[in-house]
mmCIF file of C-alpha atoms in Angstrom:
data_model
loop_
_atom_site.group_PDB
_atom_site.id
_atom_site.type_symbol
_atom_site.label_atom_id
_atom_site.label_comp_id
_atom_site.label_asym_id
_atom_site.label_seq_id
_atom_site.Cartn_x
_atom_site.Cartn_y
_atom_site.Cartn_z
ATOM 1 C CA LEU A 1 95.266 18.329 -117.373
ATOM 2 C CA LEU A 2 97.988 18.001 -119.842
ATOM 3 C CA TYR A 3 97.646 21.883 -119.584
ATOM 4 C CA LYS A 4 98.125 22.294 -116.405
ATOM 5 C CA GLU A 5 101.025 20.450 -115.624
ATOM 6 C CA ILE A 6 102.715 22.798 -118.220
ATOM 7 C CA LEU A 7 101.728 26.061 -116.565
ATOM 8 C CA LEU A 8 102.719 24.199 -112.801
ATOM 9 C CA THR A 9 105.931 23.766 -114.835
ATOM 10 C CA TRP A 10 106.370 27.415 -115.645
ATOM 11 C CA LYS A 11 105.232 28.256 -112.361
ATOM 12 C CA ALA A 12 108.311 26.516 -110.691
ATOM 13 C CA GLY A 13 110.524 27.552 -112.872
ATOM 14 C CA LEU A 14 109.411 31.407 -112.172
ATOM 15 C CA GLN A 15 109.766 30.631 -108.901
ATOM 16 C CA SER A 16 112.886 28.966 -108.643
ATOM 17 C CA ILE A 17 113.586 32.787 -109.885
ATOM 18 C CA PHE A 18 112.597 34.537 -107.386
ATOM 19 C CA CYS A 19 113.935 35.155 -104.114
ATOM 20 C CA TRP A 20 110.568 33.722 -102.260
ATOM 21 C CA LYS A 21 108.887 31.021 -101.146
ATOM 22 C CA LYS A 22 105.521 30.399 -98.569
ATOM 23 C CA SER A 23 106.309 29.891 -94.758
ATOM 24 C CA PRO A 24 105.180 26.471 -94.360
ATOM 25 C CA GLU A 25 105.016 27.455 -90.720
ATOM 26 C CA GLU A 26 102.801 30.700 -91.070
ATOM 27 C CA GLY A 27 101.893 30.514 -94.741
ATOM 28 C CA ARG A 28 102.886 33.808 -95.357
ATOM 29 C CA ILE A 29 105.797 34.655 -98.115
ATOM 30 C CA VAL A 30 108.755 34.813 -96.906
ATOM 31 C CA PRO A 31 112.917 35.976 -98.507
ATOM 32 C CA ALA A 32 114.458 32.663 -99.056
ATOM 33 C CA LYS A 33 117.410 32.393 -101.522
ATOM 34 C CA PRO A 34 117.032 31.261 -105.728
ATOM 35 C CA GLY A 35 117.143 27.452 -106.383
ATOM 36 C CA PHE A 36 114.433 24.280 -107.210
ATOM 37 C CA ALA A 37 114.740 23.140 -104.598
ATOM 38 C CA LYS A 38 112.952 25.375 -102.378
ATOM 39 C CA VAL A 39 109.926 24.855 -104.453
ATOM 40 C CA LYS A 40 109.839 21.019 -105.138
ATOM 41 C CA ALA A 41 107.018 19.715 -103.044
ATOM 42 C CA SER A 42 109.637 17.136 -100.534
ATOM 43 C CA ASN A 43 111.240 20.277 -100.134
ATOM 44 C CA GLY A 44 107.723 22.202 -98.699
ATOM 45 C CA GLY A 45 106.978 23.634 -101.821
ATOM 46 C CA GLY A 46 103.302 23.216 -103.645
ATOM 47 C CA ILE A 47 105.059 21.705 -106.882
ATOM 48 C CA ARG A 48 105.348 17.992 -107.687
ATOM 49 C CA ASP A 49 109.313 16.986 -108.004
ATOM 50 C CA ASP A 50 109.077 15.736 -111.276
ATOM 51 C CA LEU A 51 107.562 18.727 -112.673
ATOM 52 C CA VAL A 52 110.342 21.158 -111.152
ATOM 53 C CA ASP A 53 112.944 18.709 -112.448
ATOM 54 C CA ALA A 54 111.002 19.504 -116.182
ATOM 55 C CA ALA A 55 110.936 23.334 -114.970
ATOM 56 C CA MET A 56 114.856 23.022 -114.737
ATOM 57 C CA ARG A 57 115.945 21.228 -117.930
ATOM 58 C CA LEU A 58 113.049 23.790 -119.760
ATOM 59 C CA LEU A 59 115.709 26.865 -118.151
ATOM 60 C CA LEU A 60 118.591 25.141 -119.336
ATOM 61 C CA ILE A 61 117.988 25.114 -122.757
ATOM 62 C CA ILE A 62 118.863 28.329 -122.547
ATOM 63 C CA PRO A 63 122.544 28.818 -122.016
ATOM 64 C CA VAL A 64 122.799 25.976 -124.581
ATOM 65 C CA GLN A 65 121.299 27.376 -127.726
ATOM 66 C CA GLY A 66 123.298 30.659 -126.991
ATOM 67 C CA LEU A 67 126.019 28.759 -128.090
ATOM 68 C CA PHE A 68 124.528 28.657 -131.912
ATOM 69 C CA ILE A 69 124.860 32.786 -131.384
ATOM 70 C CA PRO A 70 127.940 32.320 -133.076
ATOM 71 C CA LEU A 71 127.590 30.331 -135.733
ATOM 72 C CA SER A 72 123.492 32.132 -136.902
ATOM 73 C CA ILE A 73 125.644 35.718 -136.730
ATOM 74 C CA PRO A 74 128.175 34.764 -140.286
ATOM 75 C CA TYR A 75 125.210 32.320 -141.499
ATOM 76 C CA SER A 76 123.393 35.349 -141.924
ATOM 77 C CA SER A 77 126.034 37.779 -143.489
ATOM 78 C CA ILE A 78 126.657 34.649 -145.979
ATOM 79 C CA LEU A 79 122.922 35.050 -147.111
ATOM 80 C CA THR A 80 122.967 38.606 -147.266
ATOM 81 C CA PHE A 81 126.053 38.500 -150.336
ATOM 82 C CA MET A 82 124.887 34.782 -151.881
ATOM 83 C CA LEU A 83 121.467 35.878 -152.639
ATOM 84 C CA PRO A 84 122.220 39.292 -154.647
ATOM 85 C CA GLN A 85 125.570 37.388 -155.507
ATOM 86 C CA SER A 86 123.319 35.145 -157.799
ATOM 87 C CA TYR A 87 121.296 37.235 -159.620
ATOM 88 C CA SER A 88 125.025 38.684 -161.547
ATOM 89 C CA MET A 89 126.291 34.384 -162.190
ATOM 90 C CA LYS A 90 125.650 33.553 -165.050
ATOM 91 C CA HIS A 91 124.528 29.925 -164.797
ATOM 92 C CA PRO A 92 121.623 27.883 -165.218
ATOM 93 C CA GLU A 93 118.480 28.569 -163.709
ATOM 94 C CA LEU A 94 118.183 25.753 -161.389
ATOM 95 C CA LEU A 95 121.548 27.416 -159.693
ATOM 96 C CA ASN A 96 119.777 29.856 -158.265
ATOM 97 C CA GLY A 97 120.487 32.297 -154.569
ATOM 98 C CA THR A 98 118.123 30.137 -153.344
ATOM 99 C CA PHE A 99 119.091 26.853 -154.465
ATOM 100 C CA MET A 100 122.485 27.842 -152.257
ATOM 101 C CA VAL A 101 120.953 28.691 -149.559
ATOM 102 C CA THR A 102 118.924 24.858 -149.717
ATOM 103 C CA MET A 103 122.120 23.486 -150.380
ATOM 104 C CA MET A 104 124.571 25.314 -148.199
ATOM 105 C CA ASN A 105 121.697 23.633 -145.428
ATOM 106 C CA ALA A 106 121.333 20.585 -146.906
ATOM 107 C CA THR A 107 125.418 20.787 -146.261
ATOM 108 C CA ILE A 108 125.428 21.532 -142.516
ATOM 109 C CA VAL A 109 122.878 18.405 -141.488
ATOM 110 C CA ILE A 110 124.386 15.868 -143.627
ATOM 111 C CA VAL A 111 128.267 16.925 -141.875
ATOM 112 C CA GLY A 112 126.129 16.688 -138.600
ATOM 113 C CA ILE A 113 125.014 13.467 -139.151
ATOM 114 C CA LEU A 114 128.146 12.269 -140.469
ATOM 115 C CA LEU A 115 130.185 14.117 -137.457
ATOM 116 C CA ASN A 116 127.523 12.191 -134.745
ATOM 117 C CA ARG A 117 128.115 8.744 -136.966
ATOM 118 C CA THR A 118 131.804 8.856 -137.543
ATOM 119 C CA PHE A 119 133.780 10.812 -135.386
ATOM 120 C CA TYR A 120 132.426 11.525 -132.029
ATOM 121 C CA PRO A 121 131.791 7.507 -131.440
ATOM 122 C CA TYR A 122 135.942 7.047 -132.433
ATOM 123 C CA PHE A 123 136.743 9.996 -129.267
ATOM 124 C CA GLU A 124 134.316 7.685 -127.547
ATOM 125 C CA ARG A 125 135.770 4.431 -128.496
ATOM 126 C CA LYS A 126 139.183 6.096 -126.718
ATOM 127 C CA ASN A 127 137.502 7.647 -124.041
ATOM 128 C CA ILE A 128 138.283 10.944 -124.822
ATOM 129 C CA SER A 129 134.750 13.121 -123.965
ATOM 130 C CA ILE A 130 133.652 16.242 -125.457
ATOM 131 C CA CYS A 131 131.244 18.735 -124.551
ATOM 132 C CA THR A 132 128.707 20.136 -126.046
ATOM 133 C CA THR A 133 130.419 23.706 -126.842
ATOM 134 C CA ARG A 134 133.477 21.763 -128.094
ATOM 135 C CA ARG A 135 131.115 19.829 -130.398
ATOM 136 C CA VAL A 136 129.951 23.330 -131.295
ATOM 137 C CA ALA A 137 133.254 24.890 -131.973
ATOM 138 C CA ILE A 138 134.190 21.089 -133.957
ATOM 139 C CA GLY A 139 131.040 21.820 -136.126
ATOM 140 C CA ALA A 140 131.830 25.523 -137.097
ATOM 141 C CA PHE A 141 134.861 24.090 -137.941
ATOM 142 C CA PHE A 142 134.013 22.274 -140.467
ATOM 143 C CA LEU A 143 130.942 24.012 -142.052
ATOM 144 C CA THR A 144 133.508 26.943 -142.769
#
C-alpha cells in the first residue's frame, strides 16, 4: 500500500508538469495547462488530494536545494587545497588533512545550531522575518 502511494505521488508530480489531462466526459486525453490542481480528485483528476499535495511539497524541495550550489562550489575548492596542504605542514599526526575537513564539517554544524538557537529567534522576537534565501546567505557569511 505504501509503494502504491509513493508511485501515485510521483505520478501526480509528472502529470502536473505535462500539458494534458483526461477529459471527465469522454475519457480521452485533452490539452491542459500545467499545474497540480488538474490532477486532484476534488477537481476531477484521478489522484487523491493528499498525494497531490505531497508531490507539490516534494517538487518544492528542488529550488531550495539549488540555494546550496553556491556554497558547494567553494567548499569543494577548499577541499582540493586543504588535503595536499596538510601533507606539507609540520604538525602532529592527529592534525592531518582529514581532521581539518572533519573540523570544517563540525564547524558548519555548530554554526548552524548557534544561528538557529540564538540569532534567528532574536529576529523573530523583534518581528523580523528572514526568508530561506537570506538565511542561507547569513549562514554562508558566518562560515567564510
